[in-house]
Amino acid sequence: MKLFKLVFLGAALAVFPAQAQEVTPSSDEIIEALLPMDAAGRRVKGARSLVGEPGEEERQGRGVKVVGGEDVPFIDLRVAFEYDSDRLSNDSMLTLQRLAAALSNEQLQGSKFRIVGHTDARGSVEYNQDLSERRARSVVQYLVEHNHITADRVEVAARGKSELIEGIDPADERNRRVEIQNIGKAE
């Protein structure tokens, strides 16, 4: 009977892959994704990223995107919130602790970051714009109040449902994310 249960469980796992098992990036992976780049496209400690508004090119998840005509290192993080709210859920704490550790690391200490809120396509444009801004502000508030990240190193931006992830259902929960951009030297 035990063997049957194990075989059944194995078959079920093979047929229904664990989509919800998203791996939270480590602090080192977040640092690597956010390190500034030099002119040759290599990540360089202490190099300057440039500030701008969202551009026409974006890689999904992490890498470099064009913002205001310049390459800006970024990473998308799944930060869970209470339903239809800007209240952080307990499931977000590991992600935010790793983000705070990365932003506090000496390799990124001199950088300034933009925290960009995104939503899925459900709801009106206005509602989602407001919700994504409130969620980005919640992340910034958590970083500042609980992790000693200074407020002058983080700014908020909101995209609502205007920058959905390509290739997935617009209502997919993966669109509900927070993007972290390295936008240059902290002043």
Short mmCIF file of C-alpha atoms in Angstrom, two decimals:
data_model
loop_
_atom_site.label_atom_id
_atom_site.label_comp_id
_atom_site.label_asym_id
_atom_site.label_seq_id
_atom_site.Cartn_x
_atom_site.Cartn_y
_atom_site.Cartn_z
CA MET A 1 0.00 0.00 0.00
CA LYS A 2 2.86 2.39 0.84
CA LEU A 3 4.47 1.70 -2.53
CA PHE A 4 1.19 2.48 -4.29
CA LYS A 5 0.91 5.83 -2.47
CA LEU A 6 4.48 6.77 -3.39
CA VAL A 7 3.96 5.82 -7.04
CA PHE A 8 0.67 7.74 -7.12
CA LEU A 9 2.29 10.81 -5.54
CA GLY A 10 5.20 10.67 -7.98
CA ALA A 11 2.83 10.40 -10.93
CA ALA A 12 0.72 13.29 -9.66
CA LEU A 13 3.79 15.49 -9.28
CA ALA A 14 4.94 14.63 -12.78
CA VAL A 15 1.54 15.41 -14.30
CA PHE A 16 0.89 18.57 -12.27
CA PRO A 17 4.16 20.49 -12.00
CA ALA A 18 4.40 22.80 -9.03
CA GLN A 19 3.87 26.14 -10.70
CA ALA A 20 3.43 27.82 -7.37
CA GLN A 21 6.90 26.75 -6.26
CA GLU A 22 8.62 29.92 -7.33
CA VAL A 23 12.10 30.12 -5.96
CA THR A 24 12.85 33.29 -4.04
CA PRO A 25 16.15 34.67 -5.32
CA SER A 26 18.98 34.73 -2.81
CA SER A 27 20.54 38.02 -1.72
CA ASP A 28 23.55 37.18 -3.91
CA GLU A 29 21.29 36.64 -6.94
CA ILE A 30 19.58 39.97 -6.30
CA ILE A 31 22.96 41.71 -5.98
CA GLU A 32 24.16 40.14 -9.23
CA ALA A 33 21.01 41.25 -11.07
CA LEU A 34 21.27 44.83 -9.77
CA LEU A 35 24.99 45.47 -10.21
CA PRO A 36 25.61 48.43 -12.54
CA MET A 37 27.09 47.71 -15.97
CA ASP A 38 30.04 49.23 -17.81
CA ALA A 39 30.05 50.29 -21.48
CA ALA A 40 30.97 46.75 -22.53
CA GLY A 41 27.91 45.31 -20.79
CA ARG A 42 29.83 43.80 -17.86
CA ARG A 43 28.58 44.13 -14.31
CA VAL A 44 30.91 46.44 -12.40
CA LYS A 45 30.97 47.34 -8.73
CA GLY A 46 30.57 51.08 -8.32
CA ALA A 47 29.69 51.85 -11.96
CA ARG A 48 26.90 54.31 -12.61
CA SER A 49 23.46 53.36 -13.91
CA LEU A 50 21.36 56.12 -15.44
CA VAL A 51 17.94 57.36 -14.41
CA GLY A 52 15.01 57.48 -16.82
CA GLU A 53 11.45 56.47 -17.50
CA PRO A 54 10.32 53.08 -18.82
CA GLY A 55 11.52 52.30 -22.30
CA GLU A 56 10.64 50.03 -25.16
CA GLU A 57 12.69 46.97 -24.26
CA GLU A 58 12.41 44.65 -21.27
CA ARG A 59 13.59 41.17 -20.46
CA GLN A 60 11.34 39.17 -18.22
CA GLY A 61 12.37 38.67 -14.63
CA ARG A 62 15.85 40.11 -14.37
CA GLY A 63 18.61 41.54 -16.47
CA VAL A 64 18.86 44.88 -18.20
CA LYS A 65 16.09 46.98 -19.69
CA VAL A 66 16.10 50.20 -21.62
CA VAL A 67 14.90 53.04 -19.41
CA GLY A 68 15.08 56.54 -20.85
CA GLY A 69 17.41 55.29 -23.58
CA GLU A 70 19.90 53.76 -21.12
CA ASP A 71 20.50 50.23 -19.86
CA VAL A 72 19.27 49.82 -16.28
CA PRO A 73 19.81 46.63 -14.23
CA PHE A 74 16.57 45.28 -12.76
CA ILE A 75 14.94 42.27 -11.13
CA ASP A 76 11.26 41.33 -10.77
CA LEU A 77 10.34 39.95 -7.36
CA ARG A 78 7.13 38.20 -6.36
CA VAL A 79 6.01 40.12 -3.31
CA ALA A 80 2.70 38.84 -1.98
CA PHE A 81 0.06 41.21 -0.65
CA GLU A 82 -3.27 40.63 0.99
CA TYR A 83 -5.97 40.32 -1.67
CA ASP A 84 -6.91 43.66 -3.24
CA SER A 85 -4.71 45.47 -0.71
CA ASP A 86 -1.32 47.07 -0.19
CA ARG A 87 -0.82 45.13 3.06
CA LEU A 88 2.23 42.85 2.80
CA SER A 89 1.50 39.20 3.46
CA ASN A 90 3.68 37.04 5.68
CA ASP A 91 4.76 35.15 2.56
CA SER A 92 6.65 38.27 1.43
CA MET A 93 8.98 38.54 4.40
CA LEU A 94 11.72 36.21 3.09
CA THR A 95 11.80 38.02 -0.25
CA LEU A 96 11.93 41.44 1.39
CA GLN A 97 14.61 40.37 3.89
CA ARG A 98 16.77 39.13 1.02
CA LEU A 99 16.14 42.34 -0.91
CA ALA A 100 17.12 44.43 2.13
CA ALA A 101 20.29 42.37 2.62
CA ALA A 102 21.18 42.90 -1.05
CA LEU A 103 20.56 46.65 -0.93
CA SER A 104 22.68 46.87 2.25
CA ASN A 105 25.57 44.96 0.66
CA GLU A 106 28.71 47.04 0.04
CA GLN A 107 28.47 46.35 -3.71
CA LEU A 108 25.13 48.18 -3.89
CA GLN A 109 25.36 50.61 -0.95
CA GLY A 110 26.17 53.59 -3.15
CA SER A 111 23.24 52.99 -5.51
CA LYS A 112 19.74 54.41 -5.64
CA PHE A 113 16.79 52.19 -6.51
CA ARG A 114 13.35 52.59 -8.01
CA ILE A 115 10.68 50.27 -6.60
CA VAL A 116 8.08 49.76 -9.35
CA GLY A 117 4.67 48.29 -8.59
CA HIS A 118 2.79 46.22 -11.20
CA THR A 119 -0.66 44.62 -11.22
CA ASP A 120 -2.46 42.07 -13.34
CA ALA A 121 -5.08 43.16 -15.89
CA ARG A 122 -8.13 42.78 -13.65
CA GLY A 123 -9.77 46.06 -12.68
CA SER A 124 -9.75 49.53 -14.19
CA VAL A 125 -6.64 51.36 -15.33
CA GLU A 126 -7.09 53.98 -12.60
CA TYR A 127 -7.66 51.46 -9.83
CA ASN A 128 -4.64 49.34 -10.80
CA GLN A 129 -2.42 52.40 -11.13
CA ASP A 130 -3.34 53.45 -7.58
CA LEU A 131 -2.98 49.91 -6.20
CA SER A 132 0.44 49.40 -7.78
CA GLU A 133 1.68 52.70 -6.33
CA ARG A 134 0.39 51.83 -2.85
CA ARG A 135 2.06 48.42 -3.05
CA ALA A 136 5.39 49.91 -4.13
CA ARG A 137 5.12 52.37 -1.23
CA SER A 138 4.47 49.47 1.17
CA VAL A 139 7.69 47.80 0.03
CA VAL A 140 9.66 51.04 0.45
CA GLN A 141 8.11 51.60 3.89
CA TYR A 142 9.08 48.08 4.96
CA LEU A 143 12.66 48.51 3.72
CA VAL A 144 13.06 51.87 5.46
CA GLU A 145 11.32 51.05 8.75
CA HIS A 146 12.50 47.48 9.31
CA ASN A 147 15.80 47.20 7.46
CA HIS A 148 17.55 50.55 7.84
CA ILE A 149 17.55 51.36 4.13
CA THR A 150 17.61 55.16 3.97
CA ALA A 151 14.64 56.79 2.27
CA ASP A 152 16.92 58.80 -0.05
CA ARG A 153 18.08 55.53 -1.67
CA VAL A 154 14.64 54.39 -2.83
CA GLU A 155 11.89 55.97 -4.88
CA VAL A 156 8.46 54.73 -5.92
CA ALA A 157 6.99 54.24 -9.37
CA ALA A 158 3.76 52.57 -10.43
CA ARG A 159 2.88 50.93 -13.72
CA GLY A 160 -0.51 49.43 -12.87
CA LYS A 161 -1.42 47.04 -15.66
CA SER A 162 0.52 48.89 -18.37
CA GLU A 163 3.55 46.53 -18.42
CA LEU A 164 2.17 43.00 -18.31
CA ILE A 165 4.56 40.08 -18.74
CA GLU A 166 4.48 38.93 -22.36
CA GLY A 167 3.39 35.40 -23.16
CA ILE A 168 1.16 34.80 -20.14
CA ASP A 169 -2.50 35.43 -19.36
CA PRO A 170 -2.97 39.13 -18.51
CA ALA A 171 -4.86 38.08 -15.35
CA ASP A 172 -2.03 35.75 -14.25
CA GLU A 173 -0.80 36.42 -10.72
CA ARG A 174 2.81 36.64 -11.96
CA ASN A 175 1.90 40.09 -13.29
CA ARG A 176 1.38 41.19 -9.68
CA ARG A 177 5.01 41.93 -8.96
CA VAL A 178 7.47 44.50 -7.72
CA GLU A 179 10.36 45.45 -9.96
CA ILE A 180 13.60 46.77 -8.47
CA GLN A 181 15.71 49.01 -10.74
CA ASN A 182 19.22 50.29 -10.02
CA ILE A 183 18.90 53.89 -11.24
CA GLY A 184 22.28 55.30 -10.31
CA LYS A 185 24.33 56.74 -7.51
CA ALA A 186 22.65 57.68 -4.25
CA GLU A 187 23.13 61.33 -3.42
#
